[in-house]
mmCIF file of C-alpha atoms in Angstrom:
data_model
loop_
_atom_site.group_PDB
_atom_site.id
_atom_site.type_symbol
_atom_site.label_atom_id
_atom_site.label_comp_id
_atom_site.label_asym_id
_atom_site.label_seq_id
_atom_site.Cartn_x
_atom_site.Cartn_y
_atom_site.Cartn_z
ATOM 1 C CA UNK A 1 -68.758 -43.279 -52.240
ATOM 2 C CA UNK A 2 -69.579 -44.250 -48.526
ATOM 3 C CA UNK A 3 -66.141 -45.515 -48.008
ATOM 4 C CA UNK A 4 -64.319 -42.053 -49.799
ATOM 5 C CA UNK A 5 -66.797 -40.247 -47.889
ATOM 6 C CA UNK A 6 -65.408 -42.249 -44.507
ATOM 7 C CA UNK A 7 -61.897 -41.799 -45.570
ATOM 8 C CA UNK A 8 -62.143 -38.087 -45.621
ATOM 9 C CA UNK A 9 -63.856 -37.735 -42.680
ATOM 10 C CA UNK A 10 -61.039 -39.965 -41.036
ATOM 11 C CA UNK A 11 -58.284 -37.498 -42.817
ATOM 12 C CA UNK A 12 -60.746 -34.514 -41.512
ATOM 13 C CA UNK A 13 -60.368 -35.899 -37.931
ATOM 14 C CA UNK A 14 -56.682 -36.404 -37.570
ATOM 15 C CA UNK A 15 -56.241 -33.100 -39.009
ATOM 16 C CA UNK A 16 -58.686 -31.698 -36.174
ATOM 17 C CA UNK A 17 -56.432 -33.704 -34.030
ATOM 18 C CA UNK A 18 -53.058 -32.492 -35.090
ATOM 19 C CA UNK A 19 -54.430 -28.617 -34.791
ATOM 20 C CA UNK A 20 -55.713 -29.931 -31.282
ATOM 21 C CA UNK A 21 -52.333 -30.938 -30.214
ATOM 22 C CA UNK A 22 -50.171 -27.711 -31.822
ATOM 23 C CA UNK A 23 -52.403 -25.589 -30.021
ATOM 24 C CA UNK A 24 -52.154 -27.304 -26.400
ATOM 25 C CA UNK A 25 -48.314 -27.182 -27.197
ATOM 26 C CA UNK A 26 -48.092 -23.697 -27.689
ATOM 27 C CA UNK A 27 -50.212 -23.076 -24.724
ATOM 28 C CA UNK A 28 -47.375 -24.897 -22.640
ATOM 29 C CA UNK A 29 -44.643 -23.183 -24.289
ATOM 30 C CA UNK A 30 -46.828 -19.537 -23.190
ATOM 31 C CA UNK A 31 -47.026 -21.007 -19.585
ATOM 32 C CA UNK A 32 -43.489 -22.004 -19.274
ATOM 33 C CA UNK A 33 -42.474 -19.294 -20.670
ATOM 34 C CA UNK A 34 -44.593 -17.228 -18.385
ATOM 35 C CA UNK A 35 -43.799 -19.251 -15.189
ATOM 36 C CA UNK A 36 -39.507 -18.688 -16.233
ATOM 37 C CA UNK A 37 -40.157 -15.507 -16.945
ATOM 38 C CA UNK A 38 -41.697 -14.441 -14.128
ATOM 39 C CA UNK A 39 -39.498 -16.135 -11.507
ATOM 40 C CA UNK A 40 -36.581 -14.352 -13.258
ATOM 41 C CA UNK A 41 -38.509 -11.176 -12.810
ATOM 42 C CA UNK A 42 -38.467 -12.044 -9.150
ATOM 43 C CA UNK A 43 -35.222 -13.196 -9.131
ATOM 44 C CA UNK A 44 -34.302 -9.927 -10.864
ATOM 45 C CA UNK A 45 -36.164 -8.138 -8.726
ATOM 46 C CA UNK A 46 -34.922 -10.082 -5.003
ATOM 47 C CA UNK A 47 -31.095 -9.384 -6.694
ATOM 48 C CA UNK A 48 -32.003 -5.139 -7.096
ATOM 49 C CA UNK A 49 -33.521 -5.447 -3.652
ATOM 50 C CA UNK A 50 -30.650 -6.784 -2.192
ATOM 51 C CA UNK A 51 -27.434 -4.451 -4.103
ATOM 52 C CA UNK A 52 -30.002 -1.464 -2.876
ATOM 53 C CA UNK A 53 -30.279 -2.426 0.100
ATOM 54 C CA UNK A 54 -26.214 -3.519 0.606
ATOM 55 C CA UNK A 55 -25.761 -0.217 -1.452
ATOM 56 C CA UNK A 56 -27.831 1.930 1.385
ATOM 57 C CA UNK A 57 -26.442 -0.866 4.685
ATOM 58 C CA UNK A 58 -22.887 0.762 3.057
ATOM 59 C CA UNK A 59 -23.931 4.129 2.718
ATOM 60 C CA UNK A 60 -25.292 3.867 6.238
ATOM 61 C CA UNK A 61 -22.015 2.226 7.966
ATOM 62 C CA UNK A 62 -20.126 5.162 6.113
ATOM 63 C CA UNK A 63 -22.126 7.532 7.338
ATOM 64 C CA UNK A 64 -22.303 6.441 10.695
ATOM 65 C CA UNK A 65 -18.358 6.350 10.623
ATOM 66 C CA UNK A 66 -18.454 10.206 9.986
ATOM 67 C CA UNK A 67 -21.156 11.514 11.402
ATOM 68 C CA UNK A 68 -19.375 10.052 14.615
ATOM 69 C CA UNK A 69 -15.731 11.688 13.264
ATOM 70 C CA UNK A 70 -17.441 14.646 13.182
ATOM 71 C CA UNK A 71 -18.592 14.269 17.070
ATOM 72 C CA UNK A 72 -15.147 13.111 18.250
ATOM 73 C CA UNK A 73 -13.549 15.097 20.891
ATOM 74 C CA UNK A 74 -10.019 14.532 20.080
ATOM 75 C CA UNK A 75 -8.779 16.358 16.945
ATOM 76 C CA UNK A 76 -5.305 14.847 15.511
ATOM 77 C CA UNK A 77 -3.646 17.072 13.257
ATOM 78 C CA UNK A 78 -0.683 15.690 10.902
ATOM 79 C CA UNK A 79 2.578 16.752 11.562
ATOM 80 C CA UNK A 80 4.383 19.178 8.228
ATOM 81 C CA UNK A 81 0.584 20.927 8.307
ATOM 82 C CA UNK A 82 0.100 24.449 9.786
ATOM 83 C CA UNK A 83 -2.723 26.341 10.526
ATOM 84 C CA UNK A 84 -5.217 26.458 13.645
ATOM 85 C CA UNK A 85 -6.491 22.970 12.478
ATOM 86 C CA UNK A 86 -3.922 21.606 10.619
ATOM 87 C CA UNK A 87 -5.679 22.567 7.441
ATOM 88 C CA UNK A 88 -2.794 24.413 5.346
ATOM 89 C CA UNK A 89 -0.195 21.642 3.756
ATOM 90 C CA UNK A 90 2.525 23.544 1.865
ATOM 91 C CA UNK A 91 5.308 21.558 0.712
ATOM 92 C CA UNK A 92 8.916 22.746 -1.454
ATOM 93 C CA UNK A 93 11.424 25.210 -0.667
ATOM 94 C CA UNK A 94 9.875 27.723 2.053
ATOM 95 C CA UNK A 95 12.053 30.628 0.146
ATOM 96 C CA UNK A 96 10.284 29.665 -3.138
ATOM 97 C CA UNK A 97 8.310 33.074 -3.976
ATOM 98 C CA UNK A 98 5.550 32.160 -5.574
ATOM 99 C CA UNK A 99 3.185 29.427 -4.663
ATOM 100 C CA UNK A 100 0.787 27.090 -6.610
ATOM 101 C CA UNK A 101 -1.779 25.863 -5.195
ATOM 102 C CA UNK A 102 -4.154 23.121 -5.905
ATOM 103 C CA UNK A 103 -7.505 22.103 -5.445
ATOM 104 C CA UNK A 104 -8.092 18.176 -6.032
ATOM 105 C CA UNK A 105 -10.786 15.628 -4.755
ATOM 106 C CA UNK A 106 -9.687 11.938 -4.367
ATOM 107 C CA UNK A 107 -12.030 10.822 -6.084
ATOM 108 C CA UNK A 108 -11.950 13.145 -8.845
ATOM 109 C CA UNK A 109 -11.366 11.192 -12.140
ATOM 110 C CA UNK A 110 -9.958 14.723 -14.104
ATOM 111 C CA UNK A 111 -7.784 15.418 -10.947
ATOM 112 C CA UNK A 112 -6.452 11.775 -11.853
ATOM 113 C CA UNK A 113 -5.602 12.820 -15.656
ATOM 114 C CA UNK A 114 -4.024 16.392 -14.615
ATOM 115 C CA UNK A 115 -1.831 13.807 -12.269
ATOM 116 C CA UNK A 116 -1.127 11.696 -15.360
ATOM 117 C CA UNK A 117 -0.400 14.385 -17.504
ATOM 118 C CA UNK A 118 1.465 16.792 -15.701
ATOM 119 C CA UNK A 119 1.975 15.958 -12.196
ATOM 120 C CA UNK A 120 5.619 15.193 -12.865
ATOM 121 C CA UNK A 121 5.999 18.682 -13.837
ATOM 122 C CA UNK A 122 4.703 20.142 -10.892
ATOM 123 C CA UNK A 123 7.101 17.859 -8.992
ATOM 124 C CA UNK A 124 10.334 18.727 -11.118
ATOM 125 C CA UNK A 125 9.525 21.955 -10.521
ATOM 126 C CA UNK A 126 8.819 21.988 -6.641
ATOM 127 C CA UNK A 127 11.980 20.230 -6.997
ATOM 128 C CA UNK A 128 13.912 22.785 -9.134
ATOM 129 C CA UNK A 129 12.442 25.294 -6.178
ATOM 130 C CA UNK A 130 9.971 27.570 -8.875
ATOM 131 C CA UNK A 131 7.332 27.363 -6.933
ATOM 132 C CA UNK A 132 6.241 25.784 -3.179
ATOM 133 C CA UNK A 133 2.626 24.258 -3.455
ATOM 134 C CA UNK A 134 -0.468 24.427 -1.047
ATOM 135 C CA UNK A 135 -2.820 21.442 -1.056
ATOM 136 C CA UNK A 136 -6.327 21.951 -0.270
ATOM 137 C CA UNK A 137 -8.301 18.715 -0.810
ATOM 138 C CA UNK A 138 -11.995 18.807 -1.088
ATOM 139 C CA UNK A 139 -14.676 15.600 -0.525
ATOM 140 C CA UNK A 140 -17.929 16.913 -2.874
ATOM 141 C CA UNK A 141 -17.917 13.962 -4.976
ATOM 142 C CA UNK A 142 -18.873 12.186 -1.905
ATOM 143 C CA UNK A 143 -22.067 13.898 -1.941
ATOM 144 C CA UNK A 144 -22.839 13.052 -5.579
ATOM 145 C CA UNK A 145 -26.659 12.292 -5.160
ATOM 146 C CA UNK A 146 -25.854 9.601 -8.139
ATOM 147 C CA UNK A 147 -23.111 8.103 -6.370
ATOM 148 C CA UNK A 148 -22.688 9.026 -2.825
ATOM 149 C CA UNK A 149 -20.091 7.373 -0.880
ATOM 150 C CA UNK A 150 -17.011 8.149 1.782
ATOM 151 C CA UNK A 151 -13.755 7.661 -0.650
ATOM 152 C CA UNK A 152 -12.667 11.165 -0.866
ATOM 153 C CA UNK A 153 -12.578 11.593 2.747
ATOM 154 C CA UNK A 154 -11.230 8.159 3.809
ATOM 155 C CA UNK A 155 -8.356 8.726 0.723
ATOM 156 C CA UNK A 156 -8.275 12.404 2.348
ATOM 157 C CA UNK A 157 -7.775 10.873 5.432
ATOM 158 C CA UNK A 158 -5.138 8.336 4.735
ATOM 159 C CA UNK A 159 -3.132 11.585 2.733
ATOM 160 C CA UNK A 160 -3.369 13.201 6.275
ATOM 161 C CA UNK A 161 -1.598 9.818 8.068
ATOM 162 C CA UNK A 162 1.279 10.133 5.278
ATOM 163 C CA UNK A 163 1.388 13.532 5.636
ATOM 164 C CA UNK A 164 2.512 12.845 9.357
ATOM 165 C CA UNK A 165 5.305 10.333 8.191
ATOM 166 C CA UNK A 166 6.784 13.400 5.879
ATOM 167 C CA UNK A 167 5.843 15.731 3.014
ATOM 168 C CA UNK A 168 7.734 13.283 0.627
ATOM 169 C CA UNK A 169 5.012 10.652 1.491
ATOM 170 C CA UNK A 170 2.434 12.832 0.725
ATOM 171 C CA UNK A 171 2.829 13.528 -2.242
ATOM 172 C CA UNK A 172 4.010 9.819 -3.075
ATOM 173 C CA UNK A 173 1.418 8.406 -1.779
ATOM 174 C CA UNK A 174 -1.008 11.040 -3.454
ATOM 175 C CA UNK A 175 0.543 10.172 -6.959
ATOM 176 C CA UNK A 176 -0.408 6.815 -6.572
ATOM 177 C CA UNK A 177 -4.065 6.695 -5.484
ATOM 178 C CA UNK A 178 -4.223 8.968 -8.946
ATOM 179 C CA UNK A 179 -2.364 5.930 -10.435
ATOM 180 C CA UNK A 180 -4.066 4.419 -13.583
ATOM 181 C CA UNK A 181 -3.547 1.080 -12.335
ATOM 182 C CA UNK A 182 -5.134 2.191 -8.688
ATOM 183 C CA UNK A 183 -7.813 4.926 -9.159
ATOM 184 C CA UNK A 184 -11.351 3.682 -9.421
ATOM 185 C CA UNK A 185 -14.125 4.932 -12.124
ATOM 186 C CA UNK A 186 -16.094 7.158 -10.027
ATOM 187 C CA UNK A 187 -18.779 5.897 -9.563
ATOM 188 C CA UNK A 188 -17.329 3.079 -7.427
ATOM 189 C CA UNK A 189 -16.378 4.132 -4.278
ATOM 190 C CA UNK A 190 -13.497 1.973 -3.496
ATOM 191 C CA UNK A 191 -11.410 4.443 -1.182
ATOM 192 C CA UNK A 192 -13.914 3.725 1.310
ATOM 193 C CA UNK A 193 -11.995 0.425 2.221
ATOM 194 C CA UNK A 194 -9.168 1.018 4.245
ATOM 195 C CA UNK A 195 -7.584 -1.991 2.797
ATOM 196 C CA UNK A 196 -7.391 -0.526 -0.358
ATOM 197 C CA UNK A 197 -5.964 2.569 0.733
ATOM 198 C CA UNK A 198 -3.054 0.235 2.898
ATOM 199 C CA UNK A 199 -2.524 -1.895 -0.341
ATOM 200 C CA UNK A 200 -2.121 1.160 -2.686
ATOM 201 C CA UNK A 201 0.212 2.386 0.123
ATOM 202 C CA UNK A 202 2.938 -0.247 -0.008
ATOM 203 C CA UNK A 203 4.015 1.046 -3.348
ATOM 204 C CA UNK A 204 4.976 4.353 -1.639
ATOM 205 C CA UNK A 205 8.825 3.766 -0.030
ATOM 206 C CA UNK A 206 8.196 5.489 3.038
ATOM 207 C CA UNK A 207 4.846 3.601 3.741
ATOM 208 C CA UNK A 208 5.302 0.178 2.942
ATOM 209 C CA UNK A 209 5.081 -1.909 6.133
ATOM 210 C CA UNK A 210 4.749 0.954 8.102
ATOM 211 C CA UNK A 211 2.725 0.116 10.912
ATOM 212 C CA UNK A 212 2.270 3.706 12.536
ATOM 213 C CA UNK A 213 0.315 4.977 9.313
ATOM 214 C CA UNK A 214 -1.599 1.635 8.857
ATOM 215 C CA UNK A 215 -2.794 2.135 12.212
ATOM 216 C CA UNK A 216 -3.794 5.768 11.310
ATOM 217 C CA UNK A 217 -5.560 4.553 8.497
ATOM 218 C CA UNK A 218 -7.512 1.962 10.191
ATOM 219 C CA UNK A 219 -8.444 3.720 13.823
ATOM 220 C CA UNK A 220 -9.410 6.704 11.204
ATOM 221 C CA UNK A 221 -7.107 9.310 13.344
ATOM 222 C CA UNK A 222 -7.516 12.192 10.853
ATOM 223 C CA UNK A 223 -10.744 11.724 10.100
ATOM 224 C CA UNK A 224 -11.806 14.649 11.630
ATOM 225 C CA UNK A 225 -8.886 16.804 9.816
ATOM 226 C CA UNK A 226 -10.405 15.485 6.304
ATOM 227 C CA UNK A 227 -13.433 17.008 7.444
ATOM 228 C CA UNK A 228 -12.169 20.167 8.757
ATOM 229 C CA UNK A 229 -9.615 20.697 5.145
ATOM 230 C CA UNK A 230 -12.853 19.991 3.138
ATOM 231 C CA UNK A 231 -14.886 22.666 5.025
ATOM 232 C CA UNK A 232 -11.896 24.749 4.095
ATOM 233 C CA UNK A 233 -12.676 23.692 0.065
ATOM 234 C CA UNK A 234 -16.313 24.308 0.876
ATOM 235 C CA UNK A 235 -15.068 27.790 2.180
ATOM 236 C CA UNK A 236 -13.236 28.914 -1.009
ATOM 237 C CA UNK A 237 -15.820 30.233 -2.907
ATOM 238 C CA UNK A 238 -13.907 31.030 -6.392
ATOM 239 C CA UNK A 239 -13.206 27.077 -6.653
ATOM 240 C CA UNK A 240 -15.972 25.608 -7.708
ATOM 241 C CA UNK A 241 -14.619 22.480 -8.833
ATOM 242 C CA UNK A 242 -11.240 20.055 -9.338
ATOM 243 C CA UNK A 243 -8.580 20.351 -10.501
ATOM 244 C CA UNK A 244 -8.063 23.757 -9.565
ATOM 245 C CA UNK A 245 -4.956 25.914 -9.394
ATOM 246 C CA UNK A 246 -3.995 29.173 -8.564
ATOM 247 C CA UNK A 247 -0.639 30.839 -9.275
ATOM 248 C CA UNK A 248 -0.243 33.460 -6.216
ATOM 249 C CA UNK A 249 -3.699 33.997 -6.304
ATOM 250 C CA UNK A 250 -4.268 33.903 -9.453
ATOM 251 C CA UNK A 251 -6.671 31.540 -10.975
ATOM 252 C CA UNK A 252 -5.301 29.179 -14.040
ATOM 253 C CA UNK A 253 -7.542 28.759 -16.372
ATOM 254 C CA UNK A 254 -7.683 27.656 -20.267
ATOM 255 C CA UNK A 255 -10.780 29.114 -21.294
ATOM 256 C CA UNK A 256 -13.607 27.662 -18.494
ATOM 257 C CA UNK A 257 -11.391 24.575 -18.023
ATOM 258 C CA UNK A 258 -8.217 23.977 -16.123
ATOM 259 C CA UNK A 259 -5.262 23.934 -17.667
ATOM 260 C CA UNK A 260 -4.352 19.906 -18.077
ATOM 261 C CA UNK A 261 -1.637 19.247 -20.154
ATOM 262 C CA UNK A 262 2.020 20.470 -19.611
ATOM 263 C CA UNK A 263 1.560 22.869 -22.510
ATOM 264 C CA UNK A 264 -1.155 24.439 -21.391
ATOM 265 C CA UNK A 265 0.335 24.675 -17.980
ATOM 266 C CA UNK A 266 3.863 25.802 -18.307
ATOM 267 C CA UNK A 267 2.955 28.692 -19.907
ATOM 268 C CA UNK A 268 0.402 29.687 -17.650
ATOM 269 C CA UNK A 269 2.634 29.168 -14.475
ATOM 270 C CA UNK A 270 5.235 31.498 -16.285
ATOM 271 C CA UNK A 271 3.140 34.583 -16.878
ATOM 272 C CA UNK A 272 2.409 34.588 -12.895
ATOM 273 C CA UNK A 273 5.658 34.276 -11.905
ATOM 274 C CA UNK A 274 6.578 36.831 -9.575
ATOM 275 C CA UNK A 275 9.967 38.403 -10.884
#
């Protein structure tokens, strides 16, 4: 009896034992698990710290670039643009009667699809001499509170240092930043490197290995006319956002939306033809 009684007791104890031992266990799993977890918190944590603050040190430098563009004395205005600043960029046959004129933002991912779409009919007909076009580029989407940045005027810009080599490589060069294979999502702001603006610009004829524009493009010589043609965007008060086009005054419009395929275009052009 005394030795069944001893033998439980002994089974009693290693089973205390055992318990003893998962429960210590599980409190080191809890406290490495703790201690991991809250170093990756911090690691986490150090990581958001430093993309905000790299996010704001950017947004700072690009500031500072145009808030001192803004402030500089000399004012460079591309050749093949008219106007007291520079600001009015027609190109096509000056005897074309009617006019189209468009609205974009380099950044603008929609203005990027209406390039896809049916930019090659706006050229064949500039071309076939239907209509000249006006260009008037605006730079909101660089105020985007969600995604600020400097890429609409730096691309803006860079269109004004092609605009200087001809009207040809303007509109080259602005077919290609609208590229699929070159336009970034919006919400990165990649036209704010000049770099990326020269490399997207050797696949335009005219501005491959041209030094004269890369220099532009770098020293940011028509900074200050980006700023001065998106003031005259700001100024148009019936365009509220881009794409945009007017026929001769005449807004284009499918419904509330632009018009963004060739069908819904064409037809559209053609009623505000002027005889």
């Amino acid at each position: 009896m005394s030795n069944r009684n001893s033998q439980q007791n002994k089974q009693a104890a290693r089973e205390r034992l055992r318990a003893e031992r998962e429960r210590q266990a599980k409190k080191d799993r809890m406290r490495r698990q703790l201690f991991v977890g809250g170093a990756v918190v911090a690691v986490l944590a150090i990581a958001g710290g430093i993309g905000y603050a790299v996010t704001n040190m950017n947004s700072d430098d690009a500031n500072q670039k145009w808030r001192a563009a803004a402030e500089k004395k000399t004012f460079a205005k591309p050749a093949n643009a008219t106007g007291p600043q520079g600001t009015t960029v027609v190109i096509g046959d000056k005897k074309a009667k009617n006019t189209l004129h468009v609205y974009e933002d380099m950044r603008c991912p929609v203005c990027a699809q209406f390039e896809k779409y049916t930019g090659p009919t706006v050229l064949k007909d500039l071309k076939d001499g239907t209509y000249k076009a006006q260009f008037t580029m605006g730079t909101f989407l660089d105020d985007n509170k969600q995604q600020p940045g400097a890429g609409s005027k730096n691309a803006l810009s860079a269109l004004g240092a092609a605009l200087d080599v001809s009207p040809q490589a303007f509109l080259d060069y602005k077919e290609a930043l609208y590229a699929p294979k070159n336009h970034p999502e919006e919400t990165d702001d990649a036209f704010a490197n000049d770099q990326k603006l020269i490399d997207v610009a050797q696949q335009v004829k005219e501005l491959k290995g041209n030094t004269a524009f890369e220099k532009a493009v770098k020293n940011g010589t028509y900074d200050r006319w980006a700023l001065a043609m998106s003031k005259t965007f700001n100024d148009t008060k019936d365009i509220t956002g881009t794409p945009s086009f007017k026929m001769n005054g005449k807004k284009l419009q499918v419904g509330d939306n632009p018009p963004m395929t060739p069908d819904q275009f064409t037809p559209l052009v053609k009623q505000n033809l002027k005889k």
